mmCIF file of C-alpha atoms in Angstrom:
data_model
loop_
_atom_site.group_PDB
_atom_site.id
_atom_site.type_symbol
_atom_site.label_atom_id
_atom_site.label_comp_id
_atom_site.label_asym_id
_atom_site.label_seq_id
_atom_site.Cartn_x
_atom_site.Cartn_y
_atom_site.Cartn_z
ATOM 1 C CA UNK A 1 27.674 20.007 47.997
ATOM 2 C CA UNK A 2 29.861 19.078 45.965
ATOM 3 C CA UNK A 3 31.487 22.115 43.258
ATOM 4 C CA UNK A 4 32.973 20.352 40.103
ATOM 5 C CA UNK A 5 35.709 20.957 39.966
ATOM 6 C CA UNK A 6 37.837 17.413 39.388
ATOM 7 C CA UNK A 7 40.816 18.501 38.390
ATOM 8 C CA UNK A 8 41.845 19.929 41.680
ATOM 9 C CA UNK A 9 40.355 16.753 43.217
ATOM 10 C CA UNK A 10 42.616 14.728 41.111
ATOM 11 C CA UNK A 11 45.928 17.229 41.635
ATOM 12 C CA UNK A 12 44.981 17.400 45.663
ATOM 13 C CA UNK A 13 44.127 13.604 45.775
ATOM 14 C CA UNK A 14 47.428 12.710 44.045
ATOM 15 C CA UNK A 15 49.667 14.629 46.286
ATOM 16 C CA UNK A 16 47.484 12.310 49.451
ATOM 17 C CA UNK A 17 48.082 9.368 47.385
ATOM 18 C CA UNK A 18 51.982 9.987 47.128
ATOM 19 C CA UNK A 19 52.064 11.165 50.699
ATOM 20 C CA UNK A 20 50.976 7.877 52.073
ATOM 21 C CA UNK A 21 52.385 5.953 49.978
ATOM 22 C CA UNK A 22 55.638 7.013 51.077
ATOM 23 C CA UNK A 23 53.997 7.157 54.881
ATOM 24 C CA UNK A 24 52.523 3.319 54.228
ATOM 25 C CA UNK A 25 53.892 1.713 51.531
ATOM 26 C CA UNK A 26 51.536 0.540 48.496
ATOM 27 C CA UNK A 27 49.137 -2.273 50.081
ATOM 28 C CA UNK A 28 47.924 -0.016 53.343
ATOM 29 C CA UNK A 29 44.105 1.012 53.647
ATOM 30 C CA UNK A 30 44.124 4.891 53.975
ATOM 31 C CA UNK A 31 45.993 3.988 50.412
ATOM 32 C CA UNK A 32 42.762 2.581 48.705
ATOM 33 C CA UNK A 33 40.790 4.862 49.667
ATOM 34 C CA UNK A 34 43.111 7.681 48.565
ATOM 35 C CA UNK A 35 42.951 5.829 45.197
ATOM 36 C CA UNK A 36 39.011 6.014 45.354
ATOM 37 C CA UNK A 37 38.863 9.062 45.507
ATOM 38 C CA UNK A 38 40.611 9.688 42.657
ATOM 39 C CA UNK A 39 39.570 6.626 41.313
ATOM 40 C CA UNK A 40 35.828 8.608 41.940
ATOM 41 C CA UNK A 41 37.542 12.496 39.893
ATOM 42 C CA UNK A 42 37.817 10.113 36.590
ATOM 43 C CA UNK A 43 35.292 8.728 36.985
ATOM 44 C CA UNK A 44 32.844 12.429 36.767
ATOM 45 C CA UNK A 45 35.101 13.303 34.295
ATOM 46 C CA UNK A 46 34.350 10.156 32.523
ATOM 47 C CA UNK A 47 38.210 8.717 31.947
ATOM 48 C CA UNK A 48 36.925 5.473 33.416
ATOM 49 C CA UNK A 49 39.715 3.219 31.514
ATOM 50 C CA UNK A 50 41.234 5.565 34.425
ATOM 51 C CA UNK A 51 39.213 5.022 36.769
ATOM 52 C CA UNK A 52 38.453 1.463 36.771
ATOM 53 C CA UNK A 53 43.060 1.192 37.314
ATOM 54 C CA UNK A 54 42.227 2.701 40.274
ATOM 55 C CA UNK A 55 39.787 1.680 41.587
ATOM 56 C CA UNK A 56 41.089 -2.277 40.572
ATOM 57 C CA UNK A 57 44.019 -1.381 42.607
ATOM 58 C CA UNK A 58 41.817 0.035 45.278
ATOM 59 C CA UNK A 59 40.356 -3.368 45.125
ATOM 60 C CA UNK A 60 43.876 -5.053 45.216
ATOM 61 C CA UNK A 61 44.824 -3.441 48.847
ATOM 62 C CA UNK A 62 41.162 -3.742 50.600
ATOM 63 C CA UNK A 63 40.859 -7.955 50.048
ATOM 64 C CA UNK A 64 44.392 -8.210 51.091
ATOM 65 C CA UNK A 65 43.327 -5.806 54.658
ATOM 66 C CA UNK A 66 40.133 -7.126 54.884
ATOM 67 C CA UNK A 67 39.230 -10.654 52.651
ATOM 68 C CA UNK A 68 37.379 -11.031 50.041
ATOM 69 C CA UNK A 69 34.309 -10.566 51.611
ATOM 70 C CA UNK A 70 34.268 -7.084 53.605
ATOM 71 C CA UNK A 71 31.375 -4.132 52.244
ATOM 72 C CA UNK A 72 34.291 -2.473 51.352
ATOM 73 C CA UNK A 73 35.187 -5.215 49.027
ATOM 74 C CA UNK A 74 31.391 -4.448 48.271
ATOM 75 C CA UNK A 75 31.349 -1.212 47.481
ATOM 76 C CA UNK A 76 34.623 -0.698 45.523
ATOM 77 C CA UNK A 77 33.457 -3.938 43.480
ATOM 78 C CA UNK A 78 30.608 -1.583 42.730
ATOM 79 C CA UNK A 79 32.531 1.237 41.878
ATOM 80 C CA UNK A 80 34.212 -0.307 39.364
ATOM 81 C CA UNK A 81 31.080 -2.262 37.787
ATOM 82 C CA UNK A 82 30.088 1.810 37.702
ATOM 83 C CA UNK A 83 32.548 2.470 35.027
ATOM 84 C CA UNK A 84 31.917 -0.317 33.368
ATOM 85 C CA UNK A 85 28.663 0.199 33.435
ATOM 86 C CA UNK A 86 29.270 3.332 31.698
ATOM 87 C CA UNK A 87 31.533 2.219 29.294
ATOM 88 C CA UNK A 88 28.387 0.007 27.491
ATOM 89 C CA UNK A 89 30.667 -3.424 29.100
ATOM 90 C CA UNK A 90 27.250 -4.513 30.746
ATOM 91 C CA UNK A 91 28.191 -8.905 31.130
ATOM 92 C CA UNK A 92 31.385 -7.575 33.751
ATOM 93 C CA UNK A 93 28.841 -5.301 35.376
ATOM 94 C CA UNK A 94 26.736 -7.624 36.232
ATOM 95 C CA UNK A 95 28.917 -9.920 37.714
ATOM 96 C CA UNK A 96 30.880 -6.752 39.623
ATOM 97 C CA UNK A 97 27.252 -5.969 40.752
ATOM 98 C CA UNK A 98 26.431 -9.305 41.363
ATOM 99 C CA UNK A 99 29.433 -10.086 43.078
ATOM 100 C CA UNK A 100 28.793 -7.193 45.574
ATOM 101 C CA UNK A 101 25.432 -7.842 46.239
ATOM 102 C CA UNK A 102 26.376 -11.360 47.275
ATOM 103 C CA UNK A 103 28.964 -9.846 50.239
ATOM 104 C CA UNK A 104 26.457 -7.372 51.262
ATOM 105 C CA UNK A 105 23.270 -9.753 51.823
ATOM 106 C CA UNK A 106 26.073 -11.383 54.028
ATOM 107 C CA UNK A 107 26.639 -8.798 55.429
ATOM 108 C CA UNK A 108 23.478 -6.590 56.289
ATOM 109 C CA UNK A 109 20.857 -9.153 55.571
ATOM 110 C CA UNK A 110 18.057 -9.217 52.456
ATOM 111 C CA UNK A 111 16.650 -5.578 53.770
ATOM 112 C CA UNK A 112 19.535 -3.112 53.526
ATOM 113 C CA UNK A 113 19.253 -0.132 52.274
ATOM 114 C CA UNK A 114 23.048 -0.823 50.654
ATOM 115 C CA UNK A 115 21.662 -3.712 49.268
ATOM 116 C CA UNK A 116 18.988 -1.732 47.485
ATOM 117 C CA UNK A 117 21.580 0.670 46.176
ATOM 118 C CA UNK A 118 23.288 -2.333 44.022
ATOM 119 C CA UNK A 119 19.721 -4.204 43.220
ATOM 120 C CA UNK A 120 19.058 -0.956 42.300
ATOM 121 C CA UNK A 121 22.437 -0.424 40.121
ATOM 122 C CA UNK A 122 22.136 -5.039 38.965
ATOM 123 C CA UNK A 123 18.591 -3.517 38.022
ATOM 124 C CA UNK A 124 19.193 -0.872 35.184
ATOM 125 C CA UNK A 125 22.386 -2.609 33.298
ATOM 126 C CA UNK A 126 19.089 -5.454 32.495
ATOM 127 C CA UNK A 127 17.716 -2.219 31.227
#
């Protein structure tokens, strides 16, 4: 269960990010995972621009590491789409959700819970 201390989460994630960047370099998947954690903390506090910047950086690392059609890429696309949706940038959110959905359907098939989650996110954008 989340305790909601996003300021502390950001401090700890930023510290972890610095350590991982020094150890692994900027383009390692472990760095991308920490960028995602940091982005999530910013998003939960309503700092969608910062969340998008961090998530987009994580996306570039994941695409480089996994390729353009990996489920980790889809998860990050969903995170970025959520930030766009929160800012009422529905066209960008739709585009990102659709890209994530294509990846998930290709990887999981049409009847997987991850596919359902992205379908639900996309449906909300259309409302």
